[in-house]
mmCIF file of C-alpha atoms in Angstrom:
data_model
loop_
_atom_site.group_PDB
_atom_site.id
_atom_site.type_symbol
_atom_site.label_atom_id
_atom_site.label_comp_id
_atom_site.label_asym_id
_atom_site.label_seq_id
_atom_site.Cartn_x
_atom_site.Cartn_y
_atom_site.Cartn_z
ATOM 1 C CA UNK U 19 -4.141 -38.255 38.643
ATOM 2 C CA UNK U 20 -6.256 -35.112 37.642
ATOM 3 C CA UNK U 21 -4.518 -33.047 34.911
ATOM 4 C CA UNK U 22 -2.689 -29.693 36.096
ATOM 5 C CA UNK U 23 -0.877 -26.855 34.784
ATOM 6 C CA UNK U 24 2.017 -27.992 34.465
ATOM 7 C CA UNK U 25 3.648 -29.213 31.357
ATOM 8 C CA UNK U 26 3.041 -32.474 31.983
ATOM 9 C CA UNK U 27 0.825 -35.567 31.415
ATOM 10 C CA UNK U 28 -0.510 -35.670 34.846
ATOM 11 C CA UNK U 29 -3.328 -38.737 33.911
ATOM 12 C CA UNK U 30 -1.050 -40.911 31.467
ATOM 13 C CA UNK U 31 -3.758 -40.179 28.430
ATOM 14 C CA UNK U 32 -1.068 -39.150 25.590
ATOM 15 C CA UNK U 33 -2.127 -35.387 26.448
ATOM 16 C CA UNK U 34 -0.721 -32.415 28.052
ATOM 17 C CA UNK U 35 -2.635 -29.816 30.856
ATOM 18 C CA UNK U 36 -5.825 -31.036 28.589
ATOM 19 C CA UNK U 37 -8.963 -29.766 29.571
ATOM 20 C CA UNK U 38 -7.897 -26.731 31.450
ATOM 21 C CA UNK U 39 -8.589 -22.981 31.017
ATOM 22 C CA UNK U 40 -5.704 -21.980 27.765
ATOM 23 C CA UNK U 41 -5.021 -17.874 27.563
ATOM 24 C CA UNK U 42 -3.481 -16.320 24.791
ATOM 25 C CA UNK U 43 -0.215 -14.737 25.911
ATOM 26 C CA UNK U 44 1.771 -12.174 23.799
ATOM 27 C CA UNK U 45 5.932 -11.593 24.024
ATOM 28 C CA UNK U 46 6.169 -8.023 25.668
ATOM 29 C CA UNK U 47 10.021 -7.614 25.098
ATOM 30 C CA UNK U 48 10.077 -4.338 26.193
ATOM 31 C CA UNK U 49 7.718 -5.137 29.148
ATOM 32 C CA UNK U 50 5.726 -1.951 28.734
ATOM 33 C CA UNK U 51 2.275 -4.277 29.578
ATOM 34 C CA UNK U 52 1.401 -4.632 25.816
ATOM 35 C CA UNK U 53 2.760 -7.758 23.715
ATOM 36 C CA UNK U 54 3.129 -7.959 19.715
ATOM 37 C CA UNK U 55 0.293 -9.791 18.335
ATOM 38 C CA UNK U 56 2.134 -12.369 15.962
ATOM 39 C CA UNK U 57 2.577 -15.485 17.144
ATOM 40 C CA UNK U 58 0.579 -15.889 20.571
ATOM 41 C CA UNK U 59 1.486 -18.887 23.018
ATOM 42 C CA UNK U 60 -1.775 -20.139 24.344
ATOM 43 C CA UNK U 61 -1.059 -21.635 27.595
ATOM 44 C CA UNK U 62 -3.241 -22.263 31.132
ATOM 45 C CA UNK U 63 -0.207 -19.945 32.924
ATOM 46 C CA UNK U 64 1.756 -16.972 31.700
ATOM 47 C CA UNK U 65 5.281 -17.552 30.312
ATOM 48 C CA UNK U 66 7.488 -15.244 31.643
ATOM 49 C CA UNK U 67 8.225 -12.305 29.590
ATOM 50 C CA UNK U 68 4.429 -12.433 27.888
ATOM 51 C CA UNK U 69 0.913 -10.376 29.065
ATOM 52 C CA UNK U 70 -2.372 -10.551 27.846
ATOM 53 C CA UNK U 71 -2.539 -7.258 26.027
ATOM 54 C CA UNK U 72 -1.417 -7.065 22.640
ATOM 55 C CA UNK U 73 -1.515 -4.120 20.069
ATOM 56 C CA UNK U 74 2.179 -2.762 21.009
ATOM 57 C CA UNK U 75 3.693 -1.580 17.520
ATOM 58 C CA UNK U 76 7.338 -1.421 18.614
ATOM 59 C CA UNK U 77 8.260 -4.233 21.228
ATOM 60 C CA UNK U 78 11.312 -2.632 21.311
ATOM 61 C CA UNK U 79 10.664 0.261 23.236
ATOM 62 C CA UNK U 80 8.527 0.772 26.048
ATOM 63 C CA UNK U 81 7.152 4.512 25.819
ATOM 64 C CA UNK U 82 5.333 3.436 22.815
ATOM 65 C CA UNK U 83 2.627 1.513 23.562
ATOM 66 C CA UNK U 84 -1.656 1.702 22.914
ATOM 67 C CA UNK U 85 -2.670 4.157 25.372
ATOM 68 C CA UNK U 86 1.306 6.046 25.104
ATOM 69 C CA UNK U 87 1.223 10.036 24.948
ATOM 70 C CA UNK U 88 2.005 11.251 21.609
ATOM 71 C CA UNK U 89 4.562 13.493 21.357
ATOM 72 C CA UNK U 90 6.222 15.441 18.290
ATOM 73 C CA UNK U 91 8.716 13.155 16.854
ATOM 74 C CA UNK U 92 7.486 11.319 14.072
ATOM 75 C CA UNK U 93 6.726 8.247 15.603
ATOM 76 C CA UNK U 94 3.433 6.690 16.041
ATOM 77 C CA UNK U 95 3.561 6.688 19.853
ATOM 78 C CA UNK U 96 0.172 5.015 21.153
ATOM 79 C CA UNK U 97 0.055 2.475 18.242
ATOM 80 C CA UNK U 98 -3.156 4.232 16.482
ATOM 81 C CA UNK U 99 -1.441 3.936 12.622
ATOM 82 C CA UNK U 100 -1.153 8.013 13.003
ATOM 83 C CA UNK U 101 1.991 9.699 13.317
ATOM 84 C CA UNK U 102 2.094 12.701 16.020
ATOM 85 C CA UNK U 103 -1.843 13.318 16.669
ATOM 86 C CA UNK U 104 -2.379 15.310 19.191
ATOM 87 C CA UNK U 105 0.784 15.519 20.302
ATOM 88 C CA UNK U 106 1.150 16.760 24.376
ATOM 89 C CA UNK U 107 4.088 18.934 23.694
ATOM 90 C CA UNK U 108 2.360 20.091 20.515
ATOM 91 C CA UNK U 109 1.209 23.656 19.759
ATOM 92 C CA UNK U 110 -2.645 25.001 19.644
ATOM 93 C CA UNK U 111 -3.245 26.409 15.932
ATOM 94 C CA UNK U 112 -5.608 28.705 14.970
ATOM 95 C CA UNK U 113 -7.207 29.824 11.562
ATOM 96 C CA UNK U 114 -6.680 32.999 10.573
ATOM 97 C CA UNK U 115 -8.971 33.359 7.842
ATOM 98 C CA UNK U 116 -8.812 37.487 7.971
ATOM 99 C CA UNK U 117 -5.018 38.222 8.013
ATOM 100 C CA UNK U 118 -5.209 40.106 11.156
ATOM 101 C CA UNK U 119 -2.601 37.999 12.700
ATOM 102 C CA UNK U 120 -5.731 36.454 14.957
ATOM 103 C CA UNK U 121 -6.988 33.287 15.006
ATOM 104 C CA UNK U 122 -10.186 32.280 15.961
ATOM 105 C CA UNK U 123 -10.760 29.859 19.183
ATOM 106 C CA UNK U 124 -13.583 27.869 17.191
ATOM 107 C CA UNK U 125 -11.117 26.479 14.864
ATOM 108 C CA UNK U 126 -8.605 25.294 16.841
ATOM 109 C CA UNK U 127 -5.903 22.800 16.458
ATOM 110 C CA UNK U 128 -3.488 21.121 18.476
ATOM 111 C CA UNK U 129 -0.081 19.816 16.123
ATOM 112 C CA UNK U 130 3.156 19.841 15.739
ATOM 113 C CA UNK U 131 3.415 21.983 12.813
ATOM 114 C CA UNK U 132 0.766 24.277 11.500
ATOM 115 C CA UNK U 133 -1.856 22.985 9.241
ATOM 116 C CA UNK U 134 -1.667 23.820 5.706
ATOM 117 C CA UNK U 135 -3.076 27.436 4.891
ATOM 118 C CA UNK U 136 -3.601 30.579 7.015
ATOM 119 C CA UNK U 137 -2.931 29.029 10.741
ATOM 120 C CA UNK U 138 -1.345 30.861 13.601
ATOM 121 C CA UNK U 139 -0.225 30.133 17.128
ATOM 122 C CA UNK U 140 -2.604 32.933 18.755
ATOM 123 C CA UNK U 141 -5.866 33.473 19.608
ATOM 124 C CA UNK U 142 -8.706 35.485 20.577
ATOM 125 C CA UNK U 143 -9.959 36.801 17.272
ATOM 126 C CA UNK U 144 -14.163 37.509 17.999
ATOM 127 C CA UNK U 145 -14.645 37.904 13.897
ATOM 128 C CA UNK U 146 -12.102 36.583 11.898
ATOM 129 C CA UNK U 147 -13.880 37.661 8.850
ATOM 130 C CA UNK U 148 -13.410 41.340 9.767
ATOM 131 C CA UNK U 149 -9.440 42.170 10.014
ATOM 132 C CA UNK U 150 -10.422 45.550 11.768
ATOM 133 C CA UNK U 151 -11.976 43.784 14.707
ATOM 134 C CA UNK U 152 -9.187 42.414 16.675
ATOM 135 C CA UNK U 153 -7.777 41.945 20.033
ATOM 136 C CA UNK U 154 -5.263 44.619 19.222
ATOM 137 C CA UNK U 155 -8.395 47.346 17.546
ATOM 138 C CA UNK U 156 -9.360 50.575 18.988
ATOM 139 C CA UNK U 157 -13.243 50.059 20.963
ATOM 140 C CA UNK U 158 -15.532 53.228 18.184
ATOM 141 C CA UNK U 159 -18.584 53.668 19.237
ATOM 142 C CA UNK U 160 -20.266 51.898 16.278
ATOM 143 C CA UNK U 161 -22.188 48.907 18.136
ATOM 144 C CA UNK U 162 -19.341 46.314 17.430
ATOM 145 C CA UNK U 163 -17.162 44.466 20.142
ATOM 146 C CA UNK U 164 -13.957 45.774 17.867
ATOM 147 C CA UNK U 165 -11.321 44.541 20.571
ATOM 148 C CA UNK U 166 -13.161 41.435 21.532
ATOM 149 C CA UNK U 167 -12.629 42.144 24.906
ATOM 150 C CA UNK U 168 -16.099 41.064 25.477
ATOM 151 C CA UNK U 169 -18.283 44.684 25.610
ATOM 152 C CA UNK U 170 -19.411 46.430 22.739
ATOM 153 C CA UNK U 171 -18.498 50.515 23.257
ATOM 154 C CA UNK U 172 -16.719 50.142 26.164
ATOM 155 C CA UNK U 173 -14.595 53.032 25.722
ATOM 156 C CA UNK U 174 -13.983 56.367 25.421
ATOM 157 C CA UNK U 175 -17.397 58.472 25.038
ATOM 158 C CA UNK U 176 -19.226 56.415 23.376
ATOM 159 C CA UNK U 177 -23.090 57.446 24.493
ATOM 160 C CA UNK U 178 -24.007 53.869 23.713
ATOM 161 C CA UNK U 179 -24.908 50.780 25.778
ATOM 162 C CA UNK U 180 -26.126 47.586 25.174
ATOM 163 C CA UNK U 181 -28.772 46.375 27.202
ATOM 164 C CA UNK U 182 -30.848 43.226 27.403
ATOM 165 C CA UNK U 183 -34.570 43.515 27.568
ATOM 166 C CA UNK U 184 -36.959 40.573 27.187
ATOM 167 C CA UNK U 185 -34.061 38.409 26.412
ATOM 168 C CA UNK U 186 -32.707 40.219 23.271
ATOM 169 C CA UNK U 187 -30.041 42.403 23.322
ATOM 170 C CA UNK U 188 -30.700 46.019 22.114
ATOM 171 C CA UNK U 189 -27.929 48.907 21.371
ATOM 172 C CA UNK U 190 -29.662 52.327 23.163
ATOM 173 C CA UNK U 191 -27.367 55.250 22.153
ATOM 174 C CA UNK U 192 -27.735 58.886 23.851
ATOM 175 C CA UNK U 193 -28.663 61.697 21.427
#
């Protein structure tokens, strides 16, 4: 008789499901779709209670998992060896490198607690190597963008403008 799978010696030759297509299957005790990698059973049909994937690094619960959300509560969530990176219900942290309680956008961070050093939860600092120019600074008239709000001058009577000729930006102030 031509060998199945099946457990059994379907062609009386000493051997069992020989010759047939074997699969490594992993226990998923949690069943969350990814098995612990010790100990696979390579069979031609899934056992119950076993999947293909492995890489799960806690069979015992299934909202951690590879490809898991990481959220702040020091576990290692999506099996990476990395406790809470980038976290979903984490925070966005800024540096704040001029004390103006600012941060700047081009250094952020997103953790559950802030890094070590000058870090802050808000943003929006334009300069953050100038503490006067802030989103929270009076606009002078002295050519600068001091309340990052995009325009330099903007208000007030400020008799200057900036204007773009031949693709560089110029500052013409009235006399």
């Amino acid at each position: 008789a031509p060998e199945i799978c099946n457990g059994i010696d379907d062609d009386c030759d000493g051997a069992i499901d020989e010759g047939l297509a074997t699969t490594d299957w992993y226990l998923d005790a949690d069943d969350d779709g990814y098995g612990v990698i010790s100990a696979p059973t390579t069979d031609c049909e899934r056992p119950d209670d076993h999947v293909e994937s492995t890489g799960d690094c806690d069979d015992g619960a299934d909202a951690i998992h590879p490809g898991a959300d990481e959220i702040c509560d020091g576990v290692d969530d999506d099996c990476d060896g990395v406790v809470d990176d980038s976290p979903s219900d984490g925070t966005m942290w800024y540096r704040d490198e001029d004390g103006d309680g600012y941060g700047s956008e081009s250094t952020a961070t997103l953790a559950c607690d802030p890094p070590s050093g000058d870090w802050i939860d808000v943003a929006g600092d334009c300069d953050d190597l100038d503490s006067t120019v802030n989103p929270d600074a009076t606009e002078e008239c002295n050519g600068i963008d001091d309340d990052c709000d995009g325009s330099l001058d903007n208000e007030g009577d400020c008799p200057c403008t900036l204007q773009m000729r031949s693709g560089h930006s110029y500052l013409f102030c009235e006399d």
